Short mmCIF file of N, CA, C and O in Angstrom, two decimals:
data_model
loop_
_atom_site.label_atom_id
_atom_site.label_comp_id
_atom_site.label_asym_id
_atom_site.label_seq_id
_atom_site.Cartn_x
_atom_site.Cartn_y
_atom_site.Cartn_z
N MET A 51 -8.94 3.24 11.95
CA MET A 51 -8.83 4.25 12.99
C MET A 51 -7.81 5.29 12.54
O MET A 51 -6.79 4.97 11.97
N THR A 52 -8.12 6.52 12.78
CA THR A 52 -7.23 7.60 12.39
C THR A 52 -6.88 8.45 13.60
O THR A 52 -7.56 8.42 14.62
N TYR A 53 -5.83 9.17 13.47
CA TYR A 53 -5.47 10.15 14.49
C TYR A 53 -4.95 11.38 13.79
O TYR A 53 -4.58 11.35 12.63
N VAL A 54 -4.96 12.49 14.49
CA VAL A 54 -4.56 13.77 13.91
C VAL A 54 -3.26 14.21 14.56
O VAL A 54 -3.14 14.22 15.78
N ARG A 55 -2.29 14.54 13.75
CA ARG A 55 -1.02 15.06 14.26
C ARG A 55 -1.18 16.51 14.70
O ARG A 55 -2.20 17.15 14.46
N GLU A 56 -0.14 17.04 15.32
CA GLU A 56 -0.18 18.44 15.75
C GLU A 56 -0.30 19.38 14.57
O GLU A 56 -0.82 20.49 14.69
N THR A 57 0.18 18.96 13.40
CA THR A 57 0.12 19.81 12.21
C THR A 57 -1.26 19.83 11.59
O THR A 57 -1.51 20.59 10.68
N GLY A 58 -2.17 18.96 12.07
CA GLY A 58 -3.52 18.94 11.54
C GLY A 58 -3.76 17.89 10.48
O GLY A 58 -4.89 17.69 10.05
N GLU A 59 -2.69 17.19 10.05
CA GLU A 59 -2.90 16.17 9.03
C GLU A 59 -3.41 14.88 9.66
O GLU A 59 -3.10 14.56 10.79
N CYS A 60 -4.24 14.18 8.95
CA CYS A 60 -4.88 12.97 9.46
C CYS A 60 -4.10 11.75 8.93
O CYS A 60 -3.80 11.67 7.75
N MET A 61 -3.77 10.83 9.83
CA MET A 61 -2.97 9.66 9.47
C MET A 61 -3.72 8.38 9.84
O MET A 61 -4.36 8.32 10.87
N MET A 62 -3.62 7.35 8.99
CA MET A 62 -4.17 6.04 9.31
C MET A 62 -3.04 5.19 9.85
O MET A 62 -1.91 5.27 9.38
N ASN A 63 -3.34 4.32 10.80
CA ASN A 63 -2.29 3.46 11.31
C ASN A 63 -2.15 2.22 10.43
O ASN A 63 -2.99 1.95 9.56
N ALA A 64 -1.10 1.45 10.63
CA ALA A 64 -0.78 0.32 9.77
C ALA A 64 -1.82 -0.79 9.87
O ALA A 64 -2.11 -1.46 8.88
N ALA A 65 -2.40 -0.99 11.04
CA ALA A 65 -3.41 -2.04 11.20
C ALA A 65 -4.65 -1.75 10.37
O ALA A 65 -5.21 -2.65 9.72
N THR A 66 -5.09 -0.52 10.34
CA THR A 66 -6.26 -0.15 9.55
C THR A 66 -5.98 -0.27 8.06
O THR A 66 -6.82 -0.75 7.29
N THR A 67 -4.81 0.15 7.65
CA THR A 67 -4.44 0.04 6.24
C THR A 67 -4.35 -1.43 5.83
O THR A 67 -4.83 -1.81 4.76
N GLY A 68 -3.76 -2.26 6.67
CA GLY A 68 -3.67 -3.69 6.38
C GLY A 68 -5.04 -4.35 6.33
O GLY A 68 -5.29 -5.22 5.49
N LEU A 69 -5.93 -3.94 7.22
CA LEU A 69 -7.29 -4.48 7.23
C LEU A 69 -8.01 -4.12 5.93
O LEU A 69 -8.65 -4.98 5.31
N ALA A 70 -7.90 -2.88 5.49
CA ALA A 70 -8.55 -2.46 4.24
C ALA A 70 -7.98 -3.20 3.04
O ALA A 70 -8.72 -3.64 2.16
N ALA A 71 -6.67 -3.38 3.00
CA ALA A 71 -6.05 -4.10 1.89
C ALA A 71 -6.47 -5.57 1.91
O ALA A 71 -6.77 -6.16 0.85
N GLY A 72 -6.51 -6.17 3.07
CA GLY A 72 -6.94 -7.57 3.17
C GLY A 72 -8.38 -7.77 2.75
O GLY A 72 -8.72 -8.75 2.10
N MET A 73 -9.24 -6.83 3.13
CA MET A 73 -10.64 -6.94 2.73
C MET A 73 -10.79 -6.77 1.22
O MET A 73 -11.58 -7.49 0.59
N ALA A 74 -10.04 -5.86 0.63
CA ALA A 74 -10.11 -5.67 -0.82
C ALA A 74 -9.65 -6.93 -1.54
O ALA A 74 -10.26 -7.36 -2.53
N LEU A 75 -8.57 -7.54 -1.07
CA LEU A 75 -8.09 -8.78 -1.69
C LEU A 75 -9.08 -9.91 -1.48
O LEU A 75 -9.29 -10.74 -2.38
N GLY A 76 -9.70 -9.96 -0.32
CA GLY A 76 -10.71 -10.99 -0.07
C GLY A 76 -11.91 -10.87 -0.98
O GLY A 76 -12.39 -11.87 -1.53
N PHE A 77 -12.42 -9.65 -1.16
CA PHE A 77 -13.54 -9.45 -2.06
C PHE A 77 -13.16 -9.78 -3.50
O PHE A 77 -13.95 -10.39 -4.23
N ALA A 78 -11.97 -9.38 -3.91
CA ALA A 78 -11.53 -9.69 -5.28
C ALA A 78 -11.42 -11.19 -5.48
O ALA A 78 -11.81 -11.72 -6.52
N GLY A 79 -10.88 -11.89 -4.50
CA GLY A 79 -10.76 -13.34 -4.62
C GLY A 79 -12.09 -14.05 -4.60
O GLY A 79 -12.31 -15.01 -5.33
N TYR A 80 -13.02 -13.58 -3.80
CA TYR A 80 -14.32 -14.23 -3.68
C TYR A 80 -15.18 -14.00 -4.91
O TYR A 80 -15.77 -14.92 -5.45
N PHE A 81 -15.25 -12.74 -5.35
CA PHE A 81 -16.14 -12.40 -6.46
C PHE A 81 -15.49 -12.55 -7.83
O PHE A 81 -16.19 -12.78 -8.81
N GLY A 82 -14.19 -12.43 -7.91
CA GLY A 82 -13.56 -12.44 -9.22
C GLY A 82 -12.67 -13.64 -9.48
O GLY A 82 -12.19 -13.83 -10.59
N GLY A 83 -12.37 -14.42 -8.47
CA GLY A 83 -11.52 -15.58 -8.65
C GLY A 83 -10.05 -15.25 -8.44
O GLY A 83 -9.67 -14.16 -8.01
N PHE A 84 -9.23 -16.23 -8.78
CA PHE A 84 -7.79 -16.12 -8.54
C PHE A 84 -7.15 -14.99 -9.32
O PHE A 84 -6.31 -14.26 -8.80
N TRP A 85 -7.50 -14.82 -10.59
CA TRP A 85 -6.84 -13.82 -11.42
C TRP A 85 -7.20 -12.41 -10.98
O TRP A 85 -6.36 -11.50 -11.02
N ALA A 86 -8.42 -12.20 -10.52
CA ALA A 86 -8.79 -10.89 -9.98
C ALA A 86 -8.03 -10.62 -8.69
O ALA A 86 -7.56 -9.50 -8.45
N PHE A 87 -7.89 -11.66 -7.85
CA PHE A 87 -7.10 -11.53 -6.62
C PHE A 87 -5.67 -11.14 -6.94
O PHE A 87 -5.11 -10.23 -6.35
N LEU A 88 -5.09 -11.82 -7.93
CA LEU A 88 -3.71 -11.54 -8.31
C LEU A 88 -3.57 -10.13 -8.89
O LEU A 88 -2.60 -9.42 -8.58
N LEU A 89 -4.53 -9.70 -9.71
CA LEU A 89 -4.49 -8.36 -10.30
C LEU A 89 -4.57 -7.29 -9.21
O LEU A 89 -3.80 -6.32 -9.22
N VAL A 90 -5.47 -7.46 -8.25
CA VAL A 90 -5.59 -6.49 -7.15
C VAL A 90 -4.32 -6.48 -6.32
O VAL A 90 -3.85 -5.41 -5.91
N LEU A 91 -3.72 -7.64 -6.09
CA LEU A 91 -2.49 -7.71 -5.32
C LEU A 91 -1.35 -6.97 -6.02
O LEU A 91 -0.63 -6.18 -5.40
N VAL A 92 -1.19 -7.20 -7.32
CA VAL A 92 -0.10 -6.55 -8.08
C VAL A 92 -0.32 -5.04 -8.16
O VAL A 92 0.61 -4.26 -7.93
N LEU A 93 -1.54 -4.62 -8.49
CA LEU A 93 -1.80 -3.19 -8.60
C LEU A 93 -1.73 -2.50 -7.24
O LEU A 93 -1.28 -1.35 -7.14
N GLY A 94 -2.14 -3.18 -6.19
CA GLY A 94 -2.02 -2.62 -4.84
C GLY A 94 -0.57 -2.44 -4.44
O GLY A 94 -0.20 -1.43 -3.84
N THR A 95 0.27 -3.41 -4.78
CA THR A 95 1.69 -3.30 -4.49
C THR A 95 2.33 -2.15 -5.27
O THR A 95 3.13 -1.38 -4.73
N ALA A 96 1.96 -2.03 -6.54
CA ALA A 96 2.48 -0.92 -7.35
C ALA A 96 2.03 0.43 -6.78
O ALA A 96 2.82 1.39 -6.72
N GLY A 97 0.79 0.52 -6.34
CA GLY A 97 0.29 1.75 -5.73
C GLY A 97 1.00 2.08 -4.43
O GLY A 97 1.28 3.23 -4.14
N LEU A 98 1.27 1.04 -3.64
CA LEU A 98 2.00 1.25 -2.38
C LEU A 98 3.39 1.78 -2.64
O LEU A 98 3.83 2.74 -2.01
N ILE A 99 4.09 1.20 -3.60
CA ILE A 99 5.44 1.65 -3.92
C ILE A 99 5.41 3.08 -4.45
O ILE A 99 6.23 3.92 -4.05
N ALA A 100 4.47 3.39 -5.34
CA ALA A 100 4.37 4.75 -5.87
C ALA A 100 4.06 5.74 -4.76
O ALA A 100 4.63 6.84 -4.71
N GLY A 101 3.17 5.38 -3.84
CA GLY A 101 2.84 6.27 -2.73
C GLY A 101 4.02 6.51 -1.81
O GLY A 101 4.24 7.63 -1.36
N LEU A 102 4.78 5.45 -1.54
CA LEU A 102 5.96 5.61 -0.68
C LEU A 102 7.02 6.48 -1.33
O LEU A 102 7.70 7.26 -0.67
N VAL A 103 7.18 6.34 -2.65
CA VAL A 103 8.15 7.17 -3.37
C VAL A 103 7.71 8.63 -3.35
O VAL A 103 8.51 9.53 -3.07
N LEU A 104 6.44 8.89 -3.64
CA LEU A 104 5.94 10.27 -3.65
C LEU A 104 5.98 10.90 -2.27
O LEU A 104 6.19 12.10 -2.13
N GLN A 105 5.77 10.10 -1.24
CA GLN A 105 5.80 10.60 0.13
C GLN A 105 7.23 10.84 0.61
O GLN A 105 7.45 11.58 1.55
N GLY A 106 8.19 10.21 -0.04
CA GLY A 106 9.58 10.39 0.34
C GLY A 106 10.10 9.34 1.29
O GLY A 106 11.23 9.44 1.78
N ASP A 107 9.33 8.31 1.58
CA ASP A 107 9.75 7.26 2.50
C ASP A 107 10.56 6.16 1.81
O ASP A 107 11.16 5.33 2.48
N LEU A 108 10.56 6.14 0.49
CA LEU A 108 11.28 5.12 -0.26
C LEU A 108 12.08 5.81 -1.35
O LEU A 108 11.52 6.52 -2.18
N ASP A 109 13.39 5.59 -1.35
CA ASP A 109 14.26 6.19 -2.37
C ASP A 109 14.75 5.07 -3.28
O ASP A 109 15.57 4.23 -2.86
N LEU A 110 14.25 5.04 -4.51
CA LEU A 110 14.61 3.97 -5.43
C LEU A 110 16.03 4.13 -5.98
O LEU A 110 16.63 3.17 -6.43
N ARG A 111 16.58 5.34 -5.93
CA ARG A 111 17.94 5.54 -6.44
C ARG A 111 18.96 4.79 -5.61
O ARG A 111 19.94 4.25 -6.15
N THR A 112 18.75 4.71 -4.31
CA THR A 112 19.70 3.97 -3.47
C THR A 112 19.56 2.48 -3.67
O THR A 112 20.51 1.73 -3.51
N ARG A 113 18.38 2.00 -4.03
CA ARG A 113 18.16 0.57 -4.25
C ARG A 113 18.78 0.11 -5.57
O ARG A 113 19.18 -1.02 -5.72
N ARG A 114 18.83 1.00 -6.57
CA ARG A 114 19.39 0.63 -7.88
C ARG A 114 20.89 0.45 -7.85
O ARG A 114 21.46 -0.26 -8.65
N ARG A 115 21.58 1.11 -6.95
CA ARG A 115 23.04 1.08 -6.92
C ARG A 115 23.59 -0.24 -6.39
O ARG A 115 24.74 -0.52 -6.54
N ARG A 116 22.79 -1.03 -5.76
CA ARG A 116 23.27 -2.29 -5.18
C ARG A 116 23.54 -3.32 -6.21
O ARG A 116 23.07 -3.54 -7.19
#
């Protein structure tokens, strides 16, 4: 499910994003086995982190200083 902000940009909510990710992992596990499931999980996590950094919601410089 999506909604449109006042600025006109379209946003997906967290439940829809989680559903899509879960379905992708389920298909990978069913059709490709454990290693395909693990590969999709790792690459999905890397994509999520990269997207959050590019969007500005995650600042890795503050995490490195700890």
